[in-house]
Coordinates of C-alpha atoms and ligand atoms in Angstrom, one line a residue:
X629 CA 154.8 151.5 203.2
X630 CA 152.9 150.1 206.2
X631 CA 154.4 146.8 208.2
X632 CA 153.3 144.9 210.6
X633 CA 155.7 143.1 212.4
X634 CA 154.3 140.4 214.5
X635 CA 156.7 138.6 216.6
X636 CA 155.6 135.7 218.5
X637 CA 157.1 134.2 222.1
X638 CA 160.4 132.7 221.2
X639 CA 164.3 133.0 222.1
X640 CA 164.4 134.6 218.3
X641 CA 162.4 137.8 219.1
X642 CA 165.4 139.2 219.7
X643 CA 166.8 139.0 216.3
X644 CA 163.0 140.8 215.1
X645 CA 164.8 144.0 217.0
X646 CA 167.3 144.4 214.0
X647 CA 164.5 143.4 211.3
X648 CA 162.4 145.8 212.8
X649 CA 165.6 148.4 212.4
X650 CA 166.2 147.4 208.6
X651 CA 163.0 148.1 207.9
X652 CA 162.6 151.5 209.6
X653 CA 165.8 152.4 208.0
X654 CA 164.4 151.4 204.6
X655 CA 161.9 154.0 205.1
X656 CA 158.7 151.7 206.0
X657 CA 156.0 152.7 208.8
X658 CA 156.5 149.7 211.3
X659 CA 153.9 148.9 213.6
X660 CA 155.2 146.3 216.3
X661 CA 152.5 143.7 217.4
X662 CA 154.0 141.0 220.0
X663 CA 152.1 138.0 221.2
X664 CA 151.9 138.3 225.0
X665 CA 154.6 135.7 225.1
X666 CA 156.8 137.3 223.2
X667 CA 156.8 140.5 225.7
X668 CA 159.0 137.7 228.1
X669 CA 161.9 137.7 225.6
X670 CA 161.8 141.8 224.7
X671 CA 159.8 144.4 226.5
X672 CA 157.7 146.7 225.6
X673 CA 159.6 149.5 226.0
X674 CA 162.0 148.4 223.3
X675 CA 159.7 147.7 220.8
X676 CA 157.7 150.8 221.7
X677 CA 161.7 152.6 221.4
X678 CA 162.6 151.0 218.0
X679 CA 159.3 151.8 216.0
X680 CA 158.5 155.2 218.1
X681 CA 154.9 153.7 218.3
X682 CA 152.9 152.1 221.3
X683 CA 152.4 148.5 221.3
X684 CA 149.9 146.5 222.4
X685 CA 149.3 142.7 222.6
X686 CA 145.5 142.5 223.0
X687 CA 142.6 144.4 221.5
X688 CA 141.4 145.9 224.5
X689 CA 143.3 149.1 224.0
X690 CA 142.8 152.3 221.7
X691 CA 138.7 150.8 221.2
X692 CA 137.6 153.9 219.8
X693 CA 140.2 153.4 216.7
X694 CA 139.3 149.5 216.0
X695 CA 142.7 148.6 215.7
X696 CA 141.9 144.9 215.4
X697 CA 140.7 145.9 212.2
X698 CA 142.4 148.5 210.8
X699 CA 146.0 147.4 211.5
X700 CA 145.4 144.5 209.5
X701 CA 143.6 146.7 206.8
X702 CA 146.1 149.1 206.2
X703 CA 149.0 147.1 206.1
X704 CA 151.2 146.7 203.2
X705 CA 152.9 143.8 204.3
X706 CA 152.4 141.2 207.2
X707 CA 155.6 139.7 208.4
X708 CA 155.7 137.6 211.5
X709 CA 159.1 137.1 213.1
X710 CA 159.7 134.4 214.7
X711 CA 156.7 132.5 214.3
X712 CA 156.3 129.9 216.9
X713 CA 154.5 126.3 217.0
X714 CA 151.4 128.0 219.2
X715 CA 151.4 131.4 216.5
X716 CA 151.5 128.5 213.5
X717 CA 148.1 126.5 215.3
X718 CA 146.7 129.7 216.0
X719 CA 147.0 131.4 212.3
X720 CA 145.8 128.1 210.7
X721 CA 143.0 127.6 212.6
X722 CA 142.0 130.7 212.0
X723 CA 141.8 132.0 215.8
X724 CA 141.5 135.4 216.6
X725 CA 142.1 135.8 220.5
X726 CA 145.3 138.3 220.4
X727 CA 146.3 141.6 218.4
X728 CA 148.0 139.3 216.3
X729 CA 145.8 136.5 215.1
X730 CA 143.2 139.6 214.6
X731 CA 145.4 141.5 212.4
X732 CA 146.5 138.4 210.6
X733 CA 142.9 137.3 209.7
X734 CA 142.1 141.3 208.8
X735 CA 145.4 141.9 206.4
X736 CA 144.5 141.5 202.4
X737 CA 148.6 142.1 201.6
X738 CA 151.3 139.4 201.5
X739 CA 151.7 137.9 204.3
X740 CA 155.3 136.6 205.8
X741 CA 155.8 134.1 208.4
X742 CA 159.5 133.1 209.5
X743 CA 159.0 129.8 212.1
X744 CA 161.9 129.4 215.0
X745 CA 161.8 126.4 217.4
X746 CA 163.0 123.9 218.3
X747 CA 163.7 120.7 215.4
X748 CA 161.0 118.3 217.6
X749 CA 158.3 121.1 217.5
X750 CA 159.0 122.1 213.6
X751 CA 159.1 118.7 212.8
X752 CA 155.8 117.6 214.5
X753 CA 153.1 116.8 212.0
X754 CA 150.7 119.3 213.7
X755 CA 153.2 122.2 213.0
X756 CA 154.0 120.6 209.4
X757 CA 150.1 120.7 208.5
X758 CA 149.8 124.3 210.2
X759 CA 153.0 125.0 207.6
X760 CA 151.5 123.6 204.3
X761 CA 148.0 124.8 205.1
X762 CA 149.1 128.5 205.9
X763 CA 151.1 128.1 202.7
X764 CA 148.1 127.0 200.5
X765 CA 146.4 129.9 201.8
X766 CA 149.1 132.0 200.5
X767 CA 151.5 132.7 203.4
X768 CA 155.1 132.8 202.2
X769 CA 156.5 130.9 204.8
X770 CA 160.3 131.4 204.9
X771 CA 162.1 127.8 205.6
X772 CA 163.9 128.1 209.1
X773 CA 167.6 127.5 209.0
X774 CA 169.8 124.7 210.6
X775 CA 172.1 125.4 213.4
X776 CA 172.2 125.9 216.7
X777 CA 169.2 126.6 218.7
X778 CA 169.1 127.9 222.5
X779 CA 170.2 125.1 224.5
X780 CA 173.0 122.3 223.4
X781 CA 171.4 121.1 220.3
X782 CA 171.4 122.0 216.6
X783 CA 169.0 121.4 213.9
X784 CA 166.6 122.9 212.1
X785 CA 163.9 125.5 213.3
X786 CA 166.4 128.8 214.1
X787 CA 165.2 132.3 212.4
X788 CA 167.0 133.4 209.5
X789 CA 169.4 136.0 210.0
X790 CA 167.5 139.5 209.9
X791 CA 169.3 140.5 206.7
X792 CA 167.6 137.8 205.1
X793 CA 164.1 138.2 206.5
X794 CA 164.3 141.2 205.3
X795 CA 165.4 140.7 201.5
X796 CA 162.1 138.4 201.6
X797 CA 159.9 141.7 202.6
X798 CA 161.2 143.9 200.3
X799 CA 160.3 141.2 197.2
X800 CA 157.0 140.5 199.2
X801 CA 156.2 144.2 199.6
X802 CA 157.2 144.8 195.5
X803 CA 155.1 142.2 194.9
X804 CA 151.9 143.3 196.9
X805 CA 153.0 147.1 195.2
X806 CA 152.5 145.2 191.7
X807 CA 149.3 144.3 192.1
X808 CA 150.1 140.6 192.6
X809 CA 148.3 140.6 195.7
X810 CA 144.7 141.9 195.4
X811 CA 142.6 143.9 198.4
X812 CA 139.7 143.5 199.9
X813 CA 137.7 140.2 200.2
X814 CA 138.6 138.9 197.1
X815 CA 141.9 138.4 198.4
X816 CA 140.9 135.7 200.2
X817 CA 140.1 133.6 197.1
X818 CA 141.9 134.5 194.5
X819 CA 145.8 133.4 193.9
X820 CA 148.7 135.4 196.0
X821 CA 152.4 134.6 195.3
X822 CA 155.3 135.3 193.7
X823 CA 154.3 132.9 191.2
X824 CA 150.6 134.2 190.4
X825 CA 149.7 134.0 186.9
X826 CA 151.9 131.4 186.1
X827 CA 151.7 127.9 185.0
X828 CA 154.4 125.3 186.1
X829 CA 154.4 121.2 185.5
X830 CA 155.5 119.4 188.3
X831 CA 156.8 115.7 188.1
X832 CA 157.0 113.6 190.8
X833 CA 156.6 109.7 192.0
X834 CA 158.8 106.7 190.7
X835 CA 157.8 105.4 187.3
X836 CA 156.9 101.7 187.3
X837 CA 157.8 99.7 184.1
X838 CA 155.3 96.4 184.0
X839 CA 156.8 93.1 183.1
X840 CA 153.4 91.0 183.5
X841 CA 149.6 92.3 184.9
X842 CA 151.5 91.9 188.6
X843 CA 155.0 92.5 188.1
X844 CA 157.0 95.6 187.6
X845 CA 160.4 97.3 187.7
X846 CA 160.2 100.1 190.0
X847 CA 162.6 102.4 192.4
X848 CA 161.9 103.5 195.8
X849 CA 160.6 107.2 195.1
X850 CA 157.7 108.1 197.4
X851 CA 156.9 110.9 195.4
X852 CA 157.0 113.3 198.5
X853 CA 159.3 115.9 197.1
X854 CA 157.5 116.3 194.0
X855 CA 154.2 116.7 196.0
X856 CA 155.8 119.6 198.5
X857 CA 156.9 121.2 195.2
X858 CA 153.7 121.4 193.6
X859 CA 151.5 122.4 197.2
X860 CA 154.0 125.2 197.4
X861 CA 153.8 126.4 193.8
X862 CA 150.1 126.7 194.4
X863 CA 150.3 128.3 197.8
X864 CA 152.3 130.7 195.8
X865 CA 150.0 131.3 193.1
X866 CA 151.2 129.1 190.5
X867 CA 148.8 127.1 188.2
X868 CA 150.5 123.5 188.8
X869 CA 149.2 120.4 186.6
X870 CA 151.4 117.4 188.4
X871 CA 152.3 114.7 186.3
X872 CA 152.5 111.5 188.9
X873 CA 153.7 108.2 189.2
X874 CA 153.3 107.7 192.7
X875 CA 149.8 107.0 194.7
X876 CA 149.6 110.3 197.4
X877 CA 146.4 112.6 197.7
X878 CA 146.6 115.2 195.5
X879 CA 147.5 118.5 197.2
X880 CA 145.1 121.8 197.3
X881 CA 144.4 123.6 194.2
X882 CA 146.6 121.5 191.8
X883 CA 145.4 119.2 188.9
X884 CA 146.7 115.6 188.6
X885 CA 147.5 113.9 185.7
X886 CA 148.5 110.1 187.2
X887 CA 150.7 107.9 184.7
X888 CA 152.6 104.6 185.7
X889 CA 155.6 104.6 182.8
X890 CA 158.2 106.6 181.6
X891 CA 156.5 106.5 178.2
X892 CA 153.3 108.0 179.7
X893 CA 154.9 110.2 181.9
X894 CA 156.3 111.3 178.9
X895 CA 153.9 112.0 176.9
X896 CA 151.8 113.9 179.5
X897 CA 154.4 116.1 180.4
X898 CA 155.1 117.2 176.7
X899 CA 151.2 117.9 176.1
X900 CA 151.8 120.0 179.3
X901 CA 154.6 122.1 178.9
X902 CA 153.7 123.5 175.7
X903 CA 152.2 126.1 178.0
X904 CA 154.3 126.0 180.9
X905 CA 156.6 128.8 182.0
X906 CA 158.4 126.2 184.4
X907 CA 158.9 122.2 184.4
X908 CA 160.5 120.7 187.7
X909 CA 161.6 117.3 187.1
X910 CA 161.2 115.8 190.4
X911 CA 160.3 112.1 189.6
X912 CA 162.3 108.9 189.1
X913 CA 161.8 107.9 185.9
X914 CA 163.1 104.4 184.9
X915 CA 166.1 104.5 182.6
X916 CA 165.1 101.2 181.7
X917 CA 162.1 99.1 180.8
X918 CA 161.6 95.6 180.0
X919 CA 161.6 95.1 176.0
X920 CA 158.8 93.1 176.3
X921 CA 155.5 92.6 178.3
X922 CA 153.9 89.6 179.3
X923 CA 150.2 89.5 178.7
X924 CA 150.0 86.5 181.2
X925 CA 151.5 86.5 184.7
X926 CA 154.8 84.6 183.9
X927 CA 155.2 80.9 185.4
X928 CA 157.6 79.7 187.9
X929 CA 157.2 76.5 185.8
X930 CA 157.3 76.2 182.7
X931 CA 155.1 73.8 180.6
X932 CA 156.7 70.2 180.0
X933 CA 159.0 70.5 177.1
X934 CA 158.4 67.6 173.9
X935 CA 160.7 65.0 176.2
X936 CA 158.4 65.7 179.1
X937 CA 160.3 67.0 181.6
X938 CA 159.0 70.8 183.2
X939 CA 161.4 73.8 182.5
X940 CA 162.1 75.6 185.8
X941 CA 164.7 78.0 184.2
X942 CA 164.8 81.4 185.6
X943 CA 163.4 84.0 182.4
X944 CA 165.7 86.5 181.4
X945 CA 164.6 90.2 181.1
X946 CA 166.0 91.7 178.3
X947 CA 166.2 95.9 179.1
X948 CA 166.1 98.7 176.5
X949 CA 166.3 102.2 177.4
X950 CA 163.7 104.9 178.2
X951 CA 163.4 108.2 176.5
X952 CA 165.0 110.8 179.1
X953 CA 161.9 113.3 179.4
X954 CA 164.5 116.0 181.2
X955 CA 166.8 115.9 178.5
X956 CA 164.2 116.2 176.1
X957 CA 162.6 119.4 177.3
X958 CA 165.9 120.8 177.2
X959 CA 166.4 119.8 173.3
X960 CA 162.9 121.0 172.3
X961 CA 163.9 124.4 173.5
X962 CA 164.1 127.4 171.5
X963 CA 163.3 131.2 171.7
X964 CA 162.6 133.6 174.9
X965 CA 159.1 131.6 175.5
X966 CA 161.3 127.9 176.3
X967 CA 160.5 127.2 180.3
X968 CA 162.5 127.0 182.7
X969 CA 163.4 123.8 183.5
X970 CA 164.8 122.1 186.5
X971 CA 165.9 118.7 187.0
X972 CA 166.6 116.6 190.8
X973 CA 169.8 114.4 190.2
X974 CA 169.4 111.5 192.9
X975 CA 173.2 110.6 193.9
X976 CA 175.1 108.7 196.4
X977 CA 178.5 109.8 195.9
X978 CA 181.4 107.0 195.3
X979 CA 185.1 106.5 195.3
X980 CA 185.4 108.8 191.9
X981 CA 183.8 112.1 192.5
X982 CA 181.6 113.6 195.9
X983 CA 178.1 113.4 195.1
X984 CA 178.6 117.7 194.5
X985 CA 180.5 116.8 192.0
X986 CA 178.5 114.0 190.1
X987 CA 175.8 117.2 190.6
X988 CA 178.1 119.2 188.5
X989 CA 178.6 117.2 185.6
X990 CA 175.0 116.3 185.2
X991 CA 174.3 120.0 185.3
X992 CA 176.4 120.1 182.5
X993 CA 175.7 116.8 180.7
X994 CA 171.9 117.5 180.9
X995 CA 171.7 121.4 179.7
X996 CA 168.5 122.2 182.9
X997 CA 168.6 125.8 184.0
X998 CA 168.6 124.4 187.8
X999 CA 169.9 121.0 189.0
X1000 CA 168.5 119.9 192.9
X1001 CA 171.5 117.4 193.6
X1002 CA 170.2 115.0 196.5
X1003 CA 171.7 112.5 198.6
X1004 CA 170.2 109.6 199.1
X1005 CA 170.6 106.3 200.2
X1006 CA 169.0 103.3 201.7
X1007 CA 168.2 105.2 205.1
X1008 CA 168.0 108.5 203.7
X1009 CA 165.6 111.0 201.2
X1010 CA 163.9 108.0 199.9
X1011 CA 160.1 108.0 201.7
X1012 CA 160.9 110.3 204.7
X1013 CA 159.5 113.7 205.4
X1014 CA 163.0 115.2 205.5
X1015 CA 165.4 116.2 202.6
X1016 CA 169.3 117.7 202.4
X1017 CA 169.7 119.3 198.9
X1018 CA 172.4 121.4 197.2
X1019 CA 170.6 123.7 194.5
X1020 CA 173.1 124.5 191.1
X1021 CA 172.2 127.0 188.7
X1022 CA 173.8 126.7 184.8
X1023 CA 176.1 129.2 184.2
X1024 CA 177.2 129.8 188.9
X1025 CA 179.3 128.8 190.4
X1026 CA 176.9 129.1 193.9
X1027 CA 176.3 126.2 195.5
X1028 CA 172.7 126.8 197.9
X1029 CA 173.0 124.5 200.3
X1030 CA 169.5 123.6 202.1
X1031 CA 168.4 120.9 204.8
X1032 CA 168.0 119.0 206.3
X1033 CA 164.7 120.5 206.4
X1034 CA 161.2 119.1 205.8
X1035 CA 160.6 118.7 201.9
X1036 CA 158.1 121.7 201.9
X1037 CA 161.0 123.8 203.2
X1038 CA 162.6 122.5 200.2
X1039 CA 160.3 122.9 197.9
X1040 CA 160.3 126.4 199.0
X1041 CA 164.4 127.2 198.7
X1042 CA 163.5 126.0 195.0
X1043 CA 160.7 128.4 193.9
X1044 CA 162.7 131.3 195.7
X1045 CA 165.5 129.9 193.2
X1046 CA 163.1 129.8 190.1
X1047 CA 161.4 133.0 190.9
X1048 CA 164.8 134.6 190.7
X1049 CA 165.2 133.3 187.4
X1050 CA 161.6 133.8 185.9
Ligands
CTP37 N1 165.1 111.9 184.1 C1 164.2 112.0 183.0 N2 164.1 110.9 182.2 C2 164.8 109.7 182.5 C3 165.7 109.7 183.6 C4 165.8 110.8 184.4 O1 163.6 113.0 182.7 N3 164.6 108.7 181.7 C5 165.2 113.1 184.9 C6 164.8 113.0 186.3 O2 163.4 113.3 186.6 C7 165.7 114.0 187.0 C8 167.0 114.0 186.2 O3 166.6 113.5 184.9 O4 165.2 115.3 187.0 C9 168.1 113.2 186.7 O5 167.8 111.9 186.9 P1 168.9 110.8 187.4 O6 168.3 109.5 187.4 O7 169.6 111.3 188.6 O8 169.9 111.0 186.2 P2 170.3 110.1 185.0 O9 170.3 111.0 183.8 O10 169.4 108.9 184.9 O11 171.8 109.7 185.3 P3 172.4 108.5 186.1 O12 171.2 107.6 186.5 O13 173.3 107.9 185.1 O14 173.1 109.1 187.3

């Protein structure tokens, strides 16, 4: 098969030497198209050695055979390895003022881009909203792993080993091979992904349970994983209906259904996943809700009782419990059709077990198919852009360990989990 490997100016290029190695070796036609930048880090001459092909960084040379437009054409796959913060801006905007960007806005295959940088330049909003646009469009973007980088510090934003980068080609290039991924300008449009033609319901926010028209019981779930999980699904291909308690803009491409309680969360999400081949679990649904509401804003004082005298009691809230919607699915299922489902266990760990190991038994205890175990705290998960997760599967004893990484990068270890299953 044809690949284009793009590799952008950063410390990582070096590490695009053994992709570009694997992938030869595997029997694929590599073409090697470096960003000018990226010639500082690895010559020419190497990447001209490894692929036994010229390379060329602008579109000045070969005119008479278009290769700004062809390249792109014929490829089978698109991956770009490492992708930096300027290749990121460049690709989402849509720029075409290198080999690269040209081939990138000319290829109708999958396309793979693996970011490397540094933490403060991953993290930026500007290279987050280059991310989750790229990834709406249909780039499988490959989260970057945590570690080391080039000078003292550590942190998210180094390039995936190559062995890795590489297991995500050959799915990507099976996937294009399968028809998944459709040619020509219709590719632009229509849906690309491992997760094309199917349908998956996404939960997310924290429910709130009312007590009187301005008073509710509530948790402090911003409702941003649940958000990343459902932009990624669709950047994937997915058909995502999100089921959601909290108040964010709905991302690209995916319907919202917005409920407040755990009862109507409920409800929504059983109409929903009649059809769906996946349910992810990622809100906060109250356990609890008050047994009874107040149709009028309760009083801080009462009225006068018969001897005249005002009651300034405190009210007590009598609880009962919600239904547990996770647990649910997982009772309801039966025969090869049932959806996957995967619940997000919230924990903080405590003087009894690690918070691994309350992961573990609430794998157990609630039956899910995958359990997201995250920590979370006061000053951690809760609100921030940023997540550390360990992903259990029923029936492994695997731990994945992820973060911390931005919660799209998380939202995309999960579907790679998922996919694996489906
Ligand atoms: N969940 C649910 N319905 C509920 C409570 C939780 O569907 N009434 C789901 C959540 O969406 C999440 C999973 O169950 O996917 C685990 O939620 P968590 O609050 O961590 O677990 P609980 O079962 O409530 O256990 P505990 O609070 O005792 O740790």
């Amino acid at each position: 098969m044809k690949v284009v490997l793009g590799v952008a100016g950063g410390i990582a290029a070096y590490k695009a030497c053994s992709l570009l190695r694997l992938l030869s070796e595997a029997g694929h036609d590599v073409t090697v198209v470096p960003t000018a930048s990226a010639l500082h880090f690895v010559g020419e001459a190497t990447w001209a050695a490894l692929s036994g092909k010229p390379v060329h960084t602008d579109v000045w040379s070969d005119i008479t055979e278009v290769p700004h437009v062809r390249i792109g054409q014929e490829a089978d796959l698109v991956v770009v390895a490492p992708a930096t913060a300027d290749l990121l801006a460049r690709a989402a905007s849509g720029q075409a003022d290198d080999l690269l960007t040209n081939v990138l806005l000319t290829a109708r295959c999958p396309v793979v881009m693996a970011p490397a940088m540094h933490t403060e330049m991953y993290e930026h909003p500007a290279t987050q909203a280059n991310i989750a646009t790229l990834t709406e469009r249909g780039v499988h973007v490959v989260p970057p792993a945590s570690g080391r980088l080039t000078g003292r510090d550590t942190g998210p934003g180094r390039l995936p080993e190559p062995e890795q980068l590489f297991e995500v080609c050959v799915r990507e290039l099976a996937r294009g091979a399968g028809g998944a991924a459709p040619s020509g300008a219709a590719a632009a449009r229509a849906p690309r992904g491992d997760l094309a033609g199917r349908r998956v319901v996404v939960t997310a926010g924290g429910t709130r349970e009312p007590l009187d028209p301005v008073r509710y019981l509530g948790n402090r779930s911003s409702g941003k994983q649940g958000y990343a999980l459902a932009a990624v699904a669709a950047g994937r291909g997915a058909e995502v209906v999100l089921v959601s308690a909290a108040s964010l803009e709905a991302p690209a491409g995916v319907r919202v259904v917005r409920v407040e309680t755990a009862l109507e969360m409920e409800a929504a999400v059983r109409a929903e996943a009649a059809e769906a081949d996946v349910v992810v679990m990622a809100a906060a649904v109250a356990d609890f809700r008050p047994s009874s509401y107040a149709d009028h804003k309760i009083k801080k004082t009462h009225e006068p009782g018969a001897d005249g005298s005002a009651d300034e009691s405190a009210p007590v809230v009598t609880l009962v419990r919600n239904p547990d919607i996770l647990a649910g699915l997982v009772a309801a299922r039966g025969g090869a059709a049932a959806p996957v489902v995967v619940g997000f266990a919230a924990e903080t760990g405590d003087e009894s077990a690690s918070v691994l190991e309350h992961g573990r038994a609430k794998l157990a205890r609630k039956g899910c198919d995958v359990l997201v175990v995250n920590e979370v705290g006061a000053d951690v998960t809760f609100g921030k852009d940023d997540n550390t997760v360990h992903v259990l599967r029923r029936g492994s004893d695997a731990v994945l360990d992820v973060g911390p990484v931005t919660k799209t990068a998380v939202a995309q270890a999960v579907w790679d989990v998922v996919t694996d299953i489906l």
